[in-house]
Each structure stands twice: as structure tokens, then as C-alpha cells.
């Protein structure tokens, strides 16, 4: 199967800062991939390169088998949605929806109008005067109804309240199931999109940390809690992602999940409690760059 996106050793530098440092990965067609990383990891830089907004300083990017910068094929078959989308100021919201059909061959006008009414927009409103949350919601409608083979959502829920975010994610899943396409979705609300995603591309300091199915991310580690001495015996020579000591003897340890069924049984017999670790928490643990936690900042000296 030919990949929709292929990146090989991509480097992007701004002045003296390397935003992307030798990034390589491929994305298969008709999949939803979460592009995850902390602020400054390089997510937006990568997504704009894929959309053809800029050229990489080094490396090779192919989207639909073409280099995306100045590619009519990529422009005609992709859409980039973020909170900075701009539209002609002379057009009101309703007119923007009507003109969108001229730019996107798969545009669904009926769905756009239903979503427009559902989210309670006014036809004569100006896009420039929308609140941050309403602006993100309108932009999301454009992204959904364009039905581009490559749809890129960069932090699409900025400013949305919880109820609207939930509606957007549900609409996104319904659209994807009815009209499969390749979707890239970056978000800081990882816990909200975990069930949507098939794969996670985790970027840290401009590098690919991992690119795996989301279920594998949530199976990478488990949390053990109980006696400090007992936990240390079981975690010795295993990769520990996080450790918190409570009181004098109790500890919470996030450790790699390579225990056998027999070992899990013995863990419980030894008084340790086992808790699964979410994909969201794993992203936090594996991108942690400082020792200890915030409590250590306030500890007495």
C-alpha cells in the first residue's frame, strides 16, 4: 500500500533553533493519527510542511507522492485547519460556506449548513469578529465538510468549551466512518481524542520519539503502588518512567509493562496494587525532561 505521507530525515531550522531534527515516518491512507508533543516540540512546524506552506531546510517530504511545497495536487487534495485560518473579509459566514464548494470538490453543502445551524451561527456574522471558540468551531466545520483526502487539524478545539469539543470529536468520527480519509490531529487534550486515534506520532524536541498504534502506547507501562521496599524489589532492572513517594514507606511507581501473568499474581500477593496507565499519561512520562515533580520545587531545604 502506497503511503499518503513520507518524511525522511526532515530538518527545519528557524534562525539558530532546530524545530525538526531528522524526522522520519510514513502515514498510510485512511487513518487517524494523533500528532502529539509538548509545546515547542515541532508539531505545527511539521504540519505546515506537510500542507506545503513552507519547504524543509533538509530531508525529503512526499505527500501523495509529490513534494508538497507549490504542489497543485497537494493543494487540491488537502486542507489545513487551525485557529489562524483566514477568509475574505467581504464575505459573511454563510457566503464563506457557499464559496467553499468552488475550492473543495468533495464539499458537502448540506452537512455544512446543518452543522452551521447546530452550532448556532448567524448567517451575516463576520469571521473576523467571532470569539476564539466560535472561530475554531466554524473552522472545524470547513475542515469536516471539505472531505479532503488529507485533512490536517492543528489544535482544532482551541477556545471550545467541553460540550462543543465533545460534539466536534463525535462529528469527526462519524465523518471518518462515512467518508474515510487520512486525518492528522494534533491536540493537547490527548485524553479526549484517545478513542479516535489509530496511531500516535509522538514528537519530542523535534525528533520522533515513537510512532505506534495508540493501544500499544497505553500498554507500555503499569503503575504499582504499595510498600517502597517491595516495589523497589520488583522494579529493579526495569525501566521506571515515574516515581512518587508518599509518607515514609508508600510509593507509586510507573514501570515498563513486561510482567508475566505469574509475576502479576505474585505482585498482588506481595501487596502491590496494579493500575493501568493511560496513553495521555504515557506521553507525559516519556517526554519528561526534568527529574522529580513540581512538589520538589517547594520542598524544604
PDB file of C-alpha atoms in Angstrom:
ATOM      1  CA  UNK A   1       0.000   0.000   0.000  1.00  0.00           C
ATOM      2  CA  UNK A   2       1.430   3.372  -1.028  1.00  0.00           C
ATOM      3  CA  UNK A   3       1.758   5.830   1.848  1.00  0.00           C
ATOM      4  CA  UNK A   4       0.000   9.200   1.768  1.00  0.00           C
ATOM      5  CA  UNK A   5       2.845  10.877   3.667  1.00  0.00           C
ATOM      6  CA  UNK A   6       6.530  10.050   3.706  1.00  0.00           C
ATOM      7  CA  UNK A   7       9.159  12.013   5.609  1.00  0.00           C
ATOM      8  CA  UNK A   8      12.860  11.165   5.527  1.00  0.00           C
ATOM      9  CA  UNK A   9      15.393  12.924   7.760  1.00  0.00           C
ATOM     10  CA  UNK A  10      13.462  16.197   7.708  1.00  0.00           C
ATOM     11  CA  UNK A  11      15.259  19.160   9.262  1.00  0.00           C
ATOM     12  CA  UNK A  12      13.711  22.580   9.759  1.00  0.00           C
ATOM     13  CA  UNK A  13      15.633  25.432  11.336  1.00  0.00           C
ATOM     14  CA  UNK A  14      14.469  28.872  12.418  1.00  0.00           C
ATOM     15  CA  UNK A  15      17.474  31.158  12.895  1.00  0.00           C
ATOM     16  CA  UNK A  16      19.642  29.002  15.208  1.00  0.00           C
ATOM     17  CA  UNK A  17      16.850  26.821  16.552  1.00  0.00           C
ATOM     18  CA  UNK A  18      16.231  23.369  15.088  1.00  0.00           C
ATOM     19  CA  UNK A  19      12.464  22.870  15.167  1.00  0.00           C
ATOM     20  CA  UNK A  20      12.715  19.463  13.480  1.00  0.00           C
ATOM     21  CA  UNK A  21      15.805  17.287  13.758  1.00  0.00           C
ATOM     22  CA  UNK A  22      15.983  14.388  11.323  1.00  0.00           C
ATOM     23  CA  UNK A  23      12.312  13.398  11.433  1.00  0.00           C
ATOM     24  CA  UNK A  24      11.350  10.234   9.515  1.00  0.00           C
ATOM     25  CA  UNK A  25       7.991   8.445   9.331  1.00  0.00           C
ATOM     26  CA  UNK A  26       5.221   7.355   6.953  1.00  0.00           C
ATOM     27  CA  UNK A  27       1.439   7.667   7.190  1.00  0.00           C
ATOM     28  CA  UNK A  28      -0.836   5.163   5.478  1.00  0.00           C
ATOM     29  CA  UNK A  29      -4.100   6.187   3.735  1.00  0.00           C
ATOM     30  CA  UNK A  30      -7.434   6.289   5.557  1.00  0.00           C
ATOM     31  CA  UNK A  31      -6.178   6.508   9.110  1.00  0.00           C
ATOM     32  CA  UNK A  32      -6.442   8.925  12.021  1.00  0.00           C
ATOM     33  CA  UNK A  33      -3.059   9.788  13.502  1.00  0.00           C
ATOM     34  CA  UNK A  34      -2.536  11.904  16.578  1.00  0.00           C
ATOM     35  CA  UNK A  35       0.466  14.218  16.316  1.00  0.00           C
ATOM     36  CA  UNK A  36       1.366  14.595  19.966  1.00  0.00           C
ATOM     37  CA  UNK A  37       4.060  16.540  21.778  1.00  0.00           C
ATOM     38  CA  UNK A  38       4.612  19.276  24.307  1.00  0.00           C
ATOM     39  CA  UNK A  39       4.673  22.969  23.439  1.00  0.00           C
ATOM     40  CA  UNK A  40       7.626  23.672  21.172  1.00  0.00           C
ATOM     41  CA  UNK A  41       8.058  20.026  20.156  1.00  0.00           C
ATOM     42  CA  UNK A  42       7.701  20.886  16.446  1.00  0.00           C
ATOM     43  CA  UNK A  43       4.134  19.728  15.765  1.00  0.00           C
ATOM     44  CA  UNK A  44       2.899  22.849  13.962  1.00  0.00           C
ATOM     45  CA  UNK A  45       6.155  23.171  12.025  1.00  0.00           C
ATOM     46  CA  UNK A  46       5.728  19.621  10.761  1.00  0.00           C
ATOM     47  CA  UNK A  47       2.061  20.022   9.852  1.00  0.00           C
ATOM     48  CA  UNK A  48       2.714  23.221   7.889  1.00  0.00           C
ATOM     49  CA  UNK A  49       5.487  21.479   5.966  1.00  0.00           C
ATOM     50  CA  UNK A  50       3.088  18.657   5.091  1.00  0.00           C
ATOM     51  CA  UNK A  51       0.490  21.183   3.946  1.00  0.00           C
ATOM     52  CA  UNK A  52       3.054  22.798   1.645  1.00  0.00           C
ATOM     53  CA  UNK A  53       3.203  26.157   3.413  1.00  0.00           C
ATOM     54  CA  UNK A  54       6.994  26.041   3.615  1.00  0.00           C
ATOM     55  CA  UNK A  55       9.936  23.954   2.403  1.00  0.00           C
ATOM     56  CA  UNK A  56      12.191  21.935   4.720  1.00  0.00           C
ATOM     57  CA  UNK A  57      15.812  23.011   5.097  1.00  0.00           C
ATOM     58  CA  UNK A  58      16.906  19.420   4.549  1.00  0.00           C
ATOM     59  CA  UNK A  59      15.414  15.977   4.063  1.00  0.00           C
ATOM     60  CA  UNK A  60      12.585  14.863   1.841  1.00  0.00           C
ATOM     61  CA  UNK A  61       8.804  15.119   2.222  1.00  0.00           C
ATOM     62  CA  UNK A  62       6.322  13.434  -0.076  1.00  0.00           C
ATOM     63  CA  UNK A  63       2.545  13.889   0.123  1.00  0.00           C
ATOM     64  CA  UNK A  64       0.555  11.968  -2.484  1.00  0.00           C
ATOM     65  CA  UNK A  65       3.995  11.102  -3.941  1.00  0.00           C
ATOM     66  CA  UNK A  66       4.814  14.785  -4.535  1.00  0.00           C
ATOM     67  CA  UNK A  67       6.817  17.373  -2.632  1.00  0.00           C
ATOM     68  CA  UNK A  68       4.029  19.464  -1.072  1.00  0.00           C
ATOM     69  CA  UNK A  69       5.502  22.947  -1.482  1.00  0.00           C
ATOM     70  CA  UNK A  70       3.939  24.573  -4.579  1.00  0.00           C
ATOM     71  CA  UNK A  71       2.176  21.310  -5.478  1.00  0.00           C
ATOM     72  CA  UNK A  72      -1.230  21.742  -7.082  1.00  0.00           C
ATOM     73  CA  UNK A  73      -2.020  18.090  -6.339  1.00  0.00           C
ATOM     74  CA  UNK A  74      -1.377  18.540  -2.619  1.00  0.00           C
ATOM     75  CA  UNK A  75      -3.259  21.853  -2.524  1.00  0.00           C
ATOM     76  CA  UNK A  76      -6.300  20.353  -4.247  1.00  0.00           C
ATOM     77  CA  UNK A  77      -6.424  17.289  -2.019  1.00  0.00           C
ATOM     78  CA  UNK A  78      -5.609  18.643   1.423  1.00  0.00           C
ATOM     79  CA  UNK A  79      -6.815  21.171   3.967  1.00  0.00           C
ATOM     80  CA  UNK A  80      -5.030  22.661   6.966  1.00  0.00           C
ATOM     81  CA  UNK A  81      -7.316  23.716   9.810  1.00  0.00           C
ATOM     82  CA  UNK A  82      -6.145  25.800  12.767  1.00  0.00           C
ATOM     83  CA  UNK A  83      -7.248  28.903  14.677  1.00  0.00           C
ATOM     84  CA  UNK A  84      -5.375  31.162  12.242  1.00  0.00           C
ATOM     85  CA  UNK A  85      -7.473  30.337   9.158  1.00  0.00           C
ATOM     86  CA  UNK A  86      -8.377  33.485   7.254  1.00  0.00           C
ATOM     87  CA  UNK A  87     -11.212  34.195   4.846  1.00  0.00           C
ATOM     88  CA  UNK A  88     -12.116  37.244   2.708  1.00  0.00           C
ATOM     89  CA  UNK A  89     -13.427  39.979   4.988  1.00  0.00           C
ATOM     90  CA  UNK A  90     -16.054  40.922   2.404  1.00  0.00           C
ATOM     91  CA  UNK A  91     -17.841  37.590   2.903  1.00  0.00           C
ATOM     92  CA  UNK A  92     -20.090  36.746   5.815  1.00  0.00           C
ATOM     93  CA  UNK A  93     -20.157  33.239   7.308  1.00  0.00           C
ATOM     94  CA  UNK A  94     -22.957  31.932   5.124  1.00  0.00           C
ATOM     95  CA  UNK A  95     -21.237  33.212   1.989  1.00  0.00           C
ATOM     96  CA  UNK A  96     -17.970  31.539   3.032  1.00  0.00           C
ATOM     97  CA  UNK A  97     -19.765  28.189   3.187  1.00  0.00           C
ATOM     98  CA  UNK A  98     -21.273  28.746  -0.256  1.00  0.00           C
ATOM     99  CA  UNK A  99     -17.942  29.719  -1.843  1.00  0.00           C
ATOM    100  CA  UNK A 100     -16.142  26.755  -0.253  1.00  0.00           C
ATOM    101  CA  UNK A 101     -17.720  24.475  -2.856  1.00  0.00           C
ATOM    102  CA  UNK A 102     -15.594  26.187  -5.530  1.00  0.00           C
ATOM    103  CA  UNK A 103     -12.376  25.187  -3.768  1.00  0.00           C
ATOM    104  CA  UNK A 104     -13.148  21.689  -2.465  1.00  0.00           C
ATOM    105  CA  UNK A 105     -14.546  19.188  -4.993  1.00  0.00           C
ATOM    106  CA  UNK A 106     -15.890  16.893  -2.243  1.00  0.00           C
ATOM    107  CA  UNK A 107     -17.594  19.734  -0.359  1.00  0.00           C
ATOM    108  CA  UNK A 108     -20.876  18.769   1.368  1.00  0.00           C
ATOM    109  CA  UNK A 109     -23.027  21.909   1.472  1.00  0.00           C
ATOM    110  CA  UNK A 110     -25.972  20.216   3.164  1.00  0.00           C
ATOM    111  CA  UNK A 111     -23.836  18.959   6.050  1.00  0.00           C
ATOM    112  CA  UNK A 112     -22.134  22.347   6.359  1.00  0.00           C
ATOM    113  CA  UNK A 113     -25.486  24.107   6.733  1.00  0.00           C
ATOM    114  CA  UNK A 114     -26.733  21.566   9.282  1.00  0.00           C
ATOM    115  CA  UNK A 115     -23.595  21.977  11.388  1.00  0.00           C
ATOM    116  CA  UNK A 116     -23.804  25.753  10.943  1.00  0.00           C
ATOM    117  CA  UNK A 117     -27.314  25.754  12.405  1.00  0.00           C
ATOM    118  CA  UNK A 118     -26.498  23.197  15.115  1.00  0.00           C
ATOM    119  CA  UNK A 119     -23.675  25.336  16.499  1.00  0.00           C
ATOM    120  CA  UNK A 120     -25.936  28.412  16.324  1.00  0.00           C
ATOM    121  CA  UNK A 121     -24.045  30.650  13.933  1.00  0.00           C
ATOM    122  CA  UNK A 122     -25.717  33.670  12.377  1.00  0.00           C
ATOM    123  CA  UNK A 123     -25.565  33.908   8.550  1.00  0.00           C
ATOM    124  CA  UNK A 124     -24.415  37.522   8.425  1.00  0.00           C
ATOM    125  CA  UNK A 125     -21.751  37.215  11.101  1.00  0.00           C
ATOM    126  CA  UNK A 126     -18.177  38.167  10.202  1.00  0.00           C
ATOM    127  CA  UNK A 127     -15.468  35.556  10.670  1.00  0.00           C
ATOM    128  CA  UNK A 128     -13.084  38.237  11.947  1.00  0.00           C
ATOM    129  CA  UNK A 129     -15.473  39.134  14.788  1.00  0.00           C
ATOM    130  CA  UNK A 130     -16.066  35.626  16.124  1.00  0.00           C
ATOM    131  CA  UNK A 131     -14.880  34.672  19.586  1.00  0.00           C
ATOM    132  CA  UNK A 132     -11.927  32.283  19.765  1.00  0.00           C
ATOM    133  CA  UNK A 133     -14.145  29.294  20.488  1.00  0.00           C
ATOM    134  CA  UNK A 134     -16.698  30.118  17.773  1.00  0.00           C
ATOM    135  CA  UNK A 135     -13.885  30.773  15.294  1.00  0.00           C
ATOM    136  CA  UNK A 136     -12.409  27.311  15.984  1.00  0.00           C
ATOM    137  CA  UNK A 137     -15.851  25.739  15.631  1.00  0.00           C
ATOM    138  CA  UNK A 138     -16.505  27.396  12.280  1.00  0.00           C
ATOM    139  CA  UNK A 139     -13.055  26.401  11.012  1.00  0.00           C
ATOM    140  CA  UNK A 140     -13.728  22.823  12.108  1.00  0.00           C
ATOM    141  CA  UNK A 141     -16.932  22.820  10.029  1.00  0.00           C
ATOM    142  CA  UNK A 142     -14.869  23.812   6.990  1.00  0.00           C
ATOM    143  CA  UNK A 143     -12.397  21.022   7.706  1.00  0.00           C
ATOM    144  CA  UNK A 144     -15.075  18.373   8.103  1.00  0.00           C
ATOM    145  CA  UNK A 145     -17.224  19.335   5.128  1.00  0.00           C
ATOM    146  CA  UNK A 146     -14.331  19.787   2.694  1.00  0.00           C
ATOM    147  CA  UNK A 147     -13.767  15.999   2.877  1.00  0.00           C
ATOM    148  CA  UNK A 148     -10.216  16.331   1.596  1.00  0.00           C
ATOM    149  CA  UNK A 149      -8.225  13.090   1.224  1.00  0.00           C
ATOM    150  CA  UNK A 150      -5.679  14.634   3.613  1.00  0.00           C
ATOM    151  CA  UNK A 151      -7.243  16.627   6.428  1.00  0.00           C
ATOM    152  CA  UNK A 152      -4.926  18.274   8.949  1.00  0.00           C
ATOM    153  CA  UNK A 153      -6.333  19.627  12.210  1.00  0.00           C
ATOM    154  CA  UNK A 154      -3.774  21.593  14.230  1.00  0.00           C
ATOM    155  CA  UNK A 155      -5.172  22.134  17.729  1.00  0.00           C
ATOM    156  CA  UNK A 156      -8.683  22.480  16.250  1.00  0.00           C
ATOM    157  CA  UNK A 157     -10.530  22.844  19.570  1.00  0.00           C
ATOM    158  CA  UNK A 158      -8.723  25.970  20.840  1.00  0.00           C
ATOM    159  CA  UNK A 159     -11.227  28.021  22.824  1.00  0.00           C
ATOM    160  CA  UNK A 160     -14.073  25.491  22.537  1.00  0.00           C
ATOM    161  CA  UNK A 161     -15.891  24.557  25.725  1.00  0.00           C
ATOM    162  CA  UNK A 162     -16.111  20.912  26.761  1.00  0.00           C
ATOM    163  CA  UNK A 163     -19.534  20.298  25.206  1.00  0.00           C
ATOM    164  CA  UNK A 164     -18.535  21.701  21.818  1.00  0.00           C
ATOM    165  CA  UNK A 165     -15.274  19.743  21.855  1.00  0.00           C
ATOM    166  CA  UNK A 166     -17.241  16.567  22.512  1.00  0.00           C
ATOM    167  CA  UNK A 167     -19.613  17.335  19.620  1.00  0.00           C
ATOM    168  CA  UNK A 168     -16.692  18.035  17.296  1.00  0.00           C
ATOM    169  CA  UNK A 169     -14.963  14.759  18.095  1.00  0.00           C
ATOM    170  CA  UNK A 170     -18.192  12.837  17.564  1.00  0.00           C
ATOM    171  CA  UNK A 171     -18.795  14.597  14.244  1.00  0.00           C
ATOM    172  CA  UNK A 172     -15.214  13.856  13.207  1.00  0.00           C
ATOM    173  CA  UNK A 173     -15.620  10.151  13.902  1.00  0.00           C
ATOM    174  CA  UNK A 174     -18.971   9.961  12.082  1.00  0.00           C
ATOM    175  CA  UNK A 175     -17.469  11.728   9.058  1.00  0.00           C
ATOM    176  CA  UNK A 176     -14.430   9.480   9.042  1.00  0.00           C
ATOM    177  CA  UNK A 177     -16.506   6.305   9.190  1.00  0.00           C
ATOM    178  CA  UNK A 178     -18.798   7.501   6.396  1.00  0.00           C
ATOM    179  CA  UNK A 179     -16.057   9.017   4.223  1.00  0.00           C
ATOM    180  CA  UNK A 180     -12.641   7.568   5.160  1.00  0.00           C
ATOM    181  CA  UNK A 181      -9.680   9.865   4.643  1.00  0.00           C
ATOM    182  CA  UNK A 182      -6.234  10.460   6.104  1.00  0.00           C
ATOM    183  CA  UNK A 183      -6.557  12.684   9.158  1.00  0.00           C
ATOM    184  CA  UNK A 184      -3.771  14.215  11.227  1.00  0.00           C
ATOM    185  CA  UNK A 185      -4.941  15.617  14.533  1.00  0.00           C
ATOM    186  CA  UNK A 186      -2.713  17.484  16.955  1.00  0.00           C
ATOM    187  CA  UNK A 187      -4.138  18.281  20.359  1.00  0.00           C
ATOM    188  CA  UNK A 188      -3.196  18.959  23.958  1.00  0.00           C
ATOM    189  CA  UNK A 189      -6.396  17.205  25.066  1.00  0.00           C
ATOM    190  CA  UNK A 190      -4.942  13.751  24.440  1.00  0.00           C
ATOM    191  CA  UNK A 191      -7.300  12.091  26.875  1.00  0.00           C
ATOM    192  CA  UNK A 192     -10.240  13.387  24.818  1.00  0.00           C
ATOM    193  CA  UNK A 193      -9.042  12.069  21.453  1.00  0.00           C
ATOM    194  CA  UNK A 194      -7.529   8.750  22.540  1.00  0.00           C
ATOM    195  CA  UNK A 195     -10.575   6.771  21.390  1.00  0.00           C
ATOM    196  CA  UNK A 196     -10.497   8.497  17.990  1.00  0.00           C
ATOM    197  CA  UNK A 197      -6.911   7.671  17.178  1.00  0.00           C
ATOM    198  CA  UNK A 198      -5.482   4.650  15.455  1.00  0.00           C
ATOM    199  CA  UNK A 199      -1.841   5.722  15.684  1.00  0.00           C
ATOM    200  CA  UNK A 200       0.194   8.199  17.685  1.00  0.00           C
ATOM    201  CA  UNK A 201       3.175  10.108  16.307  1.00  0.00           C
ATOM    202  CA  UNK A 202       4.919  11.402  19.411  1.00  0.00           C
ATOM    203  CA  UNK A 203       7.397  14.220  18.765  1.00  0.00           C
ATOM    204  CA  UNK A 204       9.834  15.453  21.379  1.00  0.00           C
ATOM    205  CA  UNK A 205      12.302  18.296  20.822  1.00  0.00           C
ATOM    206  CA  UNK A 206      11.966  17.978  17.057  1.00  0.00           C
ATOM    207  CA  UNK A 207      12.563  14.233  16.934  1.00  0.00           C
ATOM    208  CA  UNK A 208      10.271  11.244  16.528  1.00  0.00           C
ATOM    209  CA  UNK A 209      10.052   9.595  19.918  1.00  0.00           C
ATOM    210  CA  UNK A 210       7.667   6.892  18.736  1.00  0.00           C
ATOM    211  CA  UNK A 211       5.099   6.139  16.047  1.00  0.00           C
ATOM    212  CA  UNK A 212       2.874   3.299  17.221  1.00  0.00           C
ATOM    213  CA  UNK A 213      -0.776   2.218  17.457  1.00  0.00           C
ATOM    214  CA  UNK A 214      -2.441   4.074  20.313  1.00  0.00           C
ATOM    215  CA  UNK A 215      -3.321   0.849  22.152  1.00  0.00           C
ATOM    216  CA  UNK A 216       0.377  -0.035  22.357  1.00  0.00           C
ATOM    217  CA  UNK A 217       1.098   3.314  23.987  1.00  0.00           C
ATOM    218  CA  UNK A 218      -1.368   2.601  26.783  1.00  0.00           C
ATOM    219  CA  UNK A 219       0.104  -0.878  27.273  1.00  0.00           C
ATOM    220  CA  UNK A 220       3.717   0.257  27.621  1.00  0.00           C
ATOM    221  CA  UNK A 221       3.652   0.650  31.395  1.00  0.00           C
ATOM    222  CA  UNK A 222       1.709  -0.034  34.570  1.00  0.00           C
ATOM    223  CA  UNK A 223       1.590   1.771  37.891  1.00  0.00           C
ATOM    224  CA  UNK A 224       2.499  -0.145  41.045  1.00  0.00           C
ATOM    225  CA  UNK A 225       1.608   1.237  44.444  1.00  0.00           C
ATOM    226  CA  UNK A 226       2.411  -0.108  47.870  1.00  0.00           C
ATOM    227  CA  UNK A 227       5.395  -0.714  50.114  1.00  0.00           C
ATOM    228  CA  UNK A 228       8.531   1.102  48.963  1.00  0.00           C
ATOM    229  CA  UNK A 229      10.799  -1.875  49.677  1.00  0.00           C
ATOM    230  CA  UNK A 230       8.529  -4.345  47.890  1.00  0.00           C
ATOM    231  CA  UNK A 231       8.074  -2.065  44.869  1.00  0.00           C
ATOM    232  CA  UNK A 232      11.816  -1.478  44.560  1.00  0.00           C
ATOM    233  CA  UNK A 233      12.421  -5.230  44.551  1.00  0.00           C
ATOM    234  CA  UNK A 234      10.024  -5.679  41.627  1.00  0.00           C
ATOM    235  CA  UNK A 235      11.193  -2.637  39.642  1.00  0.00           C
ATOM    236  CA  UNK A 236      14.916  -3.308  39.929  1.00  0.00           C
ATOM    237  CA  UNK A 237      16.498  -3.660  36.457  1.00  0.00           C
ATOM    238  CA  UNK A 238      13.261  -2.456  34.813  1.00  0.00           C
ATOM    239  CA  UNK A 239      12.688   0.901  33.115  1.00  0.00           C
ATOM    240  CA  UNK A 240      10.978   3.281  35.541  1.00  0.00           C
ATOM    241  CA  UNK A 241       9.089   6.205  33.999  1.00  0.00           C
ATOM    242  CA  UNK A 242       7.917   7.914  37.174  1.00  0.00           C
ATOM    243  CA  UNK A 243       8.168   7.510  40.932  1.00  0.00           C
ATOM    244  CA  UNK A 244       6.372   9.297  43.767  1.00  0.00           C
ATOM    245  CA  UNK A 245       6.971   8.612  47.451  1.00  0.00           C
ATOM    246  CA  UNK A 246       4.046   9.232  49.824  1.00  0.00           C
ATOM    247  CA  UNK A 247       4.749   9.333  53.530  1.00  0.00           C
ATOM    248  CA  UNK A 248       7.654   7.250  54.768  1.00  0.00           C
ATOM    249  CA  UNK A 249       7.035   3.895  53.140  1.00  0.00           C
ATOM    250  CA  UNK A 250       4.452   4.096  50.363  1.00  0.00           C
ATOM    251  CA  UNK A 251       5.467   4.602  46.753  1.00  0.00           C
ATOM    252  CA  UNK A 252       3.787   4.961  43.336  1.00  0.00           C
ATOM    253  CA  UNK A 253       5.965   3.673  40.511  1.00  0.00           C
ATOM    254  CA  UNK A 254       5.243   3.712  36.777  1.00  0.00           C
ATOM    255  CA  UNK A 255       7.303   0.888  35.294  1.00  0.00           C
ATOM    256  CA  UNK A 256       7.599  -0.866  31.938  1.00  0.00           C
ATOM    257  CA  UNK A 257       4.921  -3.473  31.458  1.00  0.00           C
ATOM    258  CA  UNK A 258       6.848  -6.676  30.829  1.00  0.00           C
ATOM    259  CA  UNK A 259       5.482  -8.742  33.710  1.00  0.00           C
ATOM    260  CA  UNK A 260       4.236 -12.261  33.064  1.00  0.00           C
ATOM    261  CA  UNK A 261       0.822 -13.395  34.322  1.00  0.00           C
ATOM    262  CA  UNK A 262       2.519 -15.339  37.121  1.00  0.00           C
ATOM    263  CA  UNK A 263       4.517 -12.281  38.123  1.00  0.00           C
ATOM    264  CA  UNK A 264       1.367 -10.162  38.196  1.00  0.00           C
ATOM    265  CA  UNK A 265      -0.235 -12.682  40.511  1.00  0.00           C
ATOM    266  CA  UNK A 266       2.797 -12.554  42.792  1.00  0.00           C
ATOM    267  CA  UNK A 267       2.784  -8.744  42.734  1.00  0.00           C
ATOM    268  CA  UNK A 268      -0.710  -8.752  44.186  1.00  0.00           C
ATOM    269  CA  UNK A 269       0.263 -11.358  46.766  1.00  0.00           C
ATOM    270  CA  UNK A 270       3.097  -9.091  47.824  1.00  0.00           C
ATOM    271  CA  UNK A 271       0.564  -6.334  48.488  1.00  0.00           C
ATOM    272  CA  UNK A 272       1.175  -4.186  45.433  1.00  0.00           C
ATOM    273  CA  UNK A 273      -1.751  -2.607  43.630  1.00  0.00           C
ATOM    274  CA  UNK A 274      -1.633  -2.605  39.808  1.00  0.00           C
ATOM    275  CA  UNK A 275      -3.215   0.225  37.806  1.00  0.00           C
ATOM    276  CA  UNK A 276      -3.182   0.675  34.024  1.00  0.00           C
ATOM    277  CA  UNK A 277      -1.545   3.813  32.649  1.00  0.00           C
ATOM    278  CA  UNK A 278      -3.421   5.901  30.074  1.00  0.00           C
ATOM    279  CA  UNK A 279      -1.932   6.881  26.726  1.00  0.00           C
ATOM    280  CA  UNK A 280      -2.128  10.506  27.851  1.00  0.00           C
ATOM    281  CA  UNK A 281      -0.059   9.835  30.973  1.00  0.00           C
ATOM    282  CA  UNK A 282       2.482   7.824  28.993  1.00  0.00           C
ATOM    283  CA  UNK A 283       3.020  10.788  26.664  1.00  0.00           C
ATOM    284  CA  UNK A 284       3.746  12.918  29.719  1.00  0.00           C
ATOM    285  CA  UNK A 285       6.147  10.393  31.229  1.00  0.00           C
ATOM    286  CA  UNK A 286       8.202   9.688  28.111  1.00  0.00           C
ATOM    287  CA  UNK A 287       8.629  13.391  27.281  1.00  0.00           C
ATOM    288  CA  UNK A 288       9.567  14.399  30.813  1.00  0.00           C
ATOM    289  CA  UNK A 289      12.808  16.393  30.770  1.00  0.00           C
ATOM    290  CA  UNK A 290      13.283  17.208  34.464  1.00  0.00           C
ATOM    291  CA  UNK A 291      13.891  14.992  37.467  1.00  0.00           C
ATOM    292  CA  UNK A 292      11.269  14.750  40.173  1.00  0.00           C
ATOM    293  CA  UNK A 293       7.935  16.557  40.173  1.00  0.00           C
ATOM    294  CA  UNK A 294       6.548  20.010  40.896  1.00  0.00           C
ATOM    295  CA  UNK A 295       6.374  19.146  44.611  1.00  0.00           C
ATOM    296  CA  UNK A 296      10.172  19.003  44.677  1.00  0.00           C
ATOM    297  CA  UNK A 297      10.304  22.699  43.790  1.00  0.00           C
ATOM    298  CA  UNK A 298       8.581  23.522  47.089  1.00  0.00           C
ATOM    299  CA  UNK A 299      10.398  21.039  49.300  1.00  0.00           C
ATOM    300  CA  UNK A 300      12.102  22.452  52.365  1.00  0.00           C
ATOM    301  CA  UNK A 301      15.856  22.915  52.177  1.00  0.00           C
TER     302      UNK A 301
END
